[in-house]
Short mmCIF file of C-alpha atoms in Angstrom, two decimals:
data_model
loop_
_atom_site.label_atom_id
_atom_site.label_comp_id
_atom_site.label_asym_id
_atom_site.label_seq_id
_atom_site.Cartn_x
_atom_site.Cartn_y
_atom_site.Cartn_z
CA MET A 1 6.49 93.80 43.23
CA PRO A 2 3.34 93.33 41.09
CA ALA A 3 5.48 95.04 38.47
CA LEU A 4 8.49 92.84 39.10
CA LEU A 5 6.45 89.83 38.68
CA PHE A 6 4.78 90.72 35.41
CA LEU A 7 8.07 91.16 34.06
CA MET A 8 9.57 87.94 35.00
CA LEU A 9 6.49 86.58 33.93
CA GLN A 10 6.60 87.96 30.34
CA TYR A 11 3.24 89.83 30.80
CA GLU A 12 2.55 92.08 27.76
CA SER A 13 0.48 94.20 29.94
CA PHE A 14 -1.18 94.64 33.28
CA HIS A 15 -4.60 93.89 31.27
CA THR A 16 -3.52 90.64 30.67
CA VAL A 17 -3.74 89.48 34.31
CA PHE A 18 -7.05 91.29 35.05
CA SER A 19 -8.37 89.64 32.02
CA ALA A 20 -7.29 86.01 32.61
CA PRO A 21 -9.87 83.02 33.95
CA GLU A 22 -8.09 83.24 37.43
CA SER A 23 -8.19 86.32 39.39
CA MET A 24 -5.02 88.50 39.88
CA GLY A 25 -5.44 87.81 43.96
CA LYS A 26 -4.94 84.08 43.48
CA ARG A 27 -1.99 84.62 40.67
CA LEU A 28 -0.14 86.82 43.43
CA LYS A 29 -1.48 85.53 46.90
CA ASN A 30 1.90 83.54 47.50
CA CYS A 31 4.00 86.22 46.54
CA ILE A 32 2.73 89.00 47.87
CA HIS A 33 1.24 89.71 51.78
CA GLY A 34 -1.79 91.83 52.87
CA LYS A 35 -3.64 93.50 50.19
CA ILE A 36 -3.48 93.02 46.50
CA PRO A 37 -2.99 96.73 44.87
CA LYS A 38 -5.52 97.65 42.11
CA ILE A 39 -4.04 97.86 38.70
CA ASP A 40 -4.66 102.14 38.99
CA ALA A 41 -2.21 101.81 42.25
CA VAL A 42 0.33 99.76 40.29
CA ARG A 43 0.32 102.19 37.38
CA ASP A 44 0.21 105.52 40.01
CA LEU A 45 3.25 104.19 41.51
CA LEU A 46 5.01 103.54 38.33
CA THR A 47 4.90 107.06 37.28
CA GLN A 48 6.57 108.52 40.40
CA ILE A 49 9.58 106.14 39.70
CA ASP A 50 12.98 107.99 39.04
CA PRO A 51 14.17 106.60 35.51
CA ASP A 52 17.69 107.21 36.56
CA GLU A 53 17.56 105.02 39.49
CA ILE A 54 16.16 102.38 37.34
CA ARG A 55 18.75 102.77 34.89
CA GLU A 56 21.45 102.56 37.81
CA ILE A 57 19.51 99.20 39.35
CA HIS A 58 19.86 98.01 35.42
CA ASP A 59 23.81 98.68 34.96
CA GLN A 60 24.28 96.75 38.51
CA THR A 61 22.59 93.88 37.21
CA ILE A 62 24.30 93.67 33.93
CA ASP A 63 27.70 93.77 36.11
CA ILE A 64 26.56 90.92 38.26
CA ILE A 65 26.10 89.16 34.92
CA LYS A 66 29.26 89.93 33.69
CA SER A 67 31.14 88.91 37.41
CA ASN A 68 29.06 85.58 37.55
CA ARG A 69 29.96 84.94 33.64
CA VAL A 70 26.65 83.94 32.68
CA PHE A 71 27.91 84.27 28.92
CA ARG A 72 31.11 82.40 29.58
CA GLU A 73 30.21 79.97 26.40
CA GLY A 74 29.06 83.09 24.43
CA THR A 75 25.25 82.79 23.14
CA ILE A 76 26.29 81.94 19.19
CA GLY A 77 29.03 79.98 18.45
CA GLY A 78 31.27 80.58 21.43
CA TYR A 79 30.66 84.56 20.96
CA VAL A 80 28.64 86.81 23.29
CA VAL A 81 25.96 88.14 20.34
CA ALA A 82 23.83 91.64 21.05
CA GLY A 83 21.46 92.57 18.13
CA ILE A 84 20.74 96.38 18.26
CA ASP A 85 17.40 97.84 16.79
CA GLY A 86 15.23 100.68 17.06
CA VAL A 87 11.74 100.32 18.77
CA GLU A 88 8.61 102.51 19.16
CA LEU A 89 7.19 102.39 22.92
CA PHE A 90 3.82 104.43 22.53
CA ASN A 91 2.22 107.19 20.71
CA SER A 92 -0.19 109.69 21.73
CA THR A 93 -2.19 113.07 20.54
CA LYS A 94 -0.64 114.84 23.65
CA SER A 95 3.45 115.77 23.93
CA CYS A 96 5.73 115.80 26.70
CA SER A 97 8.94 117.63 26.19
CA ASP A 98 11.00 114.51 25.15
CA CYS A 99 8.08 113.41 22.60
CA LEU A 100 9.24 112.81 18.81
CA SER A 101 6.77 113.97 16.44
CA ARG A 102 5.41 113.12 12.92
CA LYS A 103 2.57 113.65 10.81
CA ASN A 104 0.02 111.04 10.29
CA ARG A 105 -2.15 109.94 7.50
CA ALA A 106 -4.49 112.66 7.87
CA GLY A 107 -2.02 115.49 8.23
CA GLU A 108 -2.20 115.53 11.76
CA THR A 109 0.94 115.93 14.39
CA GLU A 110 1.46 112.45 15.90
CA TYR A 111 3.71 112.44 19.23
CA PHE A 112 6.00 109.26 19.98
CA HIS A 113 8.60 108.08 21.74
CA ARG A 114 11.15 105.57 20.51
CA SER A 115 14.27 104.34 21.76
CA VAL A 116 17.27 101.82 20.50
CA VAL A 117 17.58 98.81 22.42
CA CYS A 118 20.71 96.52 22.57
CA MET A 119 20.08 92.82 23.53
CA THR A 120 22.04 89.63 23.59
CA VAL A 121 20.63 86.84 20.98
CA GLY A 122 21.08 83.26 20.77
CA LYS A 123 21.19 81.12 23.88
CA ALA A 124 19.39 81.86 26.73
CA PRO A 125 18.88 84.15 28.91
CA HIS A 126 18.03 86.66 26.65
CA VAL A 127 19.45 90.12 28.54
CA ILE A 128 18.64 93.57 27.53
CA LEU A 129 21.80 95.18 27.81
CA GLY A 130 20.76 98.89 27.54
CA GLN A 131 18.35 101.35 26.22
CA GLU A 132 18.62 104.64 24.47
CA MET A 133 15.85 107.28 24.21
CA LEU A 134 15.91 109.26 20.95
CA LYS A 135 15.79 113.10 21.09
CA PRO A 136 13.70 115.49 19.59
CA ARG A 137 14.21 118.08 17.54
CA ASP A 138 16.05 121.05 18.21
CA GLY A 139 14.28 124.21 16.92
CA ALA A 140 14.26 123.38 12.65
CA GLU A 141 16.41 120.31 13.18
CA LYS A 142 14.89 116.74 12.54
CA ASP A 143 14.37 114.54 15.46
CA GLU A 144 17.19 112.21 16.17
CA GLY A 145 17.71 109.10 14.06
CA GLU A 146 17.81 105.48 15.15
CA LEU A 147 21.76 105.62 13.92
CA THR A 148 22.70 108.31 16.36
CA GLY A 149 21.06 106.85 19.16
CA GLY A 150 22.71 103.66 18.37
CA LYS A 151 26.22 104.97 18.21
CA ARG A 152 25.63 106.44 21.63
CA LEU A 153 24.35 103.56 23.27
CA ILE A 154 27.28 101.31 21.99
CA ARG A 155 29.58 104.23 23.37
CA ARG A 156 27.83 104.47 26.59
CA LEU A 157 27.47 100.09 26.74
CA LYS A 158 31.31 100.30 26.39
CA GLU A 159 32.24 102.75 28.80
CA ARG A 160 30.13 101.40 31.73
CA HIS A 161 30.37 98.06 31.39
CA GLY A 162 34.05 97.65 29.41
CA HIS A 163 33.93 94.71 27.10
CA PHE A 164 29.80 93.81 26.96
CA ALA A 165 29.90 92.03 23.88
CA ASP A 166 32.07 90.22 21.13
CA VAL A 167 29.55 90.49 17.90
CA ILE A 168 26.94 93.30 17.27
CA VAL A 169 24.28 92.24 14.51
CA ALA A 170 21.98 94.68 12.95
CA ASP A 171 19.37 95.11 10.26
CA ALA A 172 20.63 97.04 6.74
CA LEU A 173 19.81 100.41 8.34
CA TYR A 174 23.06 100.13 10.39
CA LEU A 175 25.28 99.37 7.43
CA ASN A 176 26.72 103.14 7.41
CA ALA A 177 30.33 103.87 7.90
CA PRO A 178 30.19 105.90 11.00
CA PHE A 179 28.38 103.17 12.92
CA ILE A 180 30.66 100.62 11.81
CA ASN A 181 33.34 102.93 12.62
CA THR A 182 32.10 103.24 16.20
CA ILE A 183 31.86 99.64 16.65
CA LYS A 184 35.51 99.04 15.56
CA GLU A 185 36.65 101.74 17.75
CA CYS A 186 34.83 99.92 20.67
CA GLY A 187 36.68 96.62 20.22
CA LEU A 188 33.71 94.88 18.58
CA ASP A 189 32.48 92.97 15.34
CA ALA A 190 29.46 93.62 13.45
CA VAL A 191 27.17 91.49 11.39
CA ILE A 192 24.80 93.63 9.03
CA ARG A 193 22.29 92.72 6.64
CA LEU A 194 22.66 93.99 3.09
CA LYS A 195 19.54 94.85 1.40
CA ASP A 196 19.15 93.46 -1.92
CA GLY A 197 19.70 96.71 -3.83
CA ARG A 198 23.34 96.56 -2.22
CA ARG A 199 24.49 93.61 -3.63
CA GLU A 200 26.91 95.06 -5.42
CA LEU A 201 28.73 96.25 -2.38
CA PHE A 202 29.00 92.37 -1.56
CA GLN A 203 30.26 91.55 -5.13
CA ASP A 204 32.85 93.95 -4.92
CA ALA A 205 34.03 92.42 -1.49
CA GLU A 206 33.85 89.23 -2.55
CA SER A 207 35.93 89.82 -5.54
CA LEU A 208 38.84 91.58 -3.12
CA PHE A 209 38.57 88.54 -1.06
CA LYS A 210 39.42 85.94 -3.65
CA ARG A 211 42.06 88.25 -4.73
CA GLY A 212 43.77 88.55 -1.66
#
């Protein structure tokens, strides 16, 4: 319950609550009956939660949002628009079997977790539709890239939720033929930012449009 409340109130961290002028007990006494748990107890509990169970709860929540037609008027211009981007979750000098790795400025190996997230943009509520963790290297192979995770996420959302959005927006990294083909195969449209160095591509397209 404390973790759920922290998410609903958009606290960036548990520390925010404990460092606030009001105590945690005063903030939560009307929501939680009995003894308020300590921060360490909340953290210990969260480490025991099955991520697959959380994902299923999240997927069911998205299904309810769709069935209740929360986005019936769209989020931008009558369309349901979702942004996709990569985000680094945390890094450490210790590693696990799912860690990605890199060399820092000192030449030391640093381990981190990164995922690709798809979230509605425009009109509220801003709903995270899904997240896909990037996978570590296999032997001599490189760690999985954001584009690979992004394609897998789009396919998974399409398979699980059907037509989950109308338009996908992304930055210039996603201006990639395999990614765009994945978007089209899933019945979506895309708006992707062009880097300044790719203006020639835009000019070529503009010339073709004028002729057509």
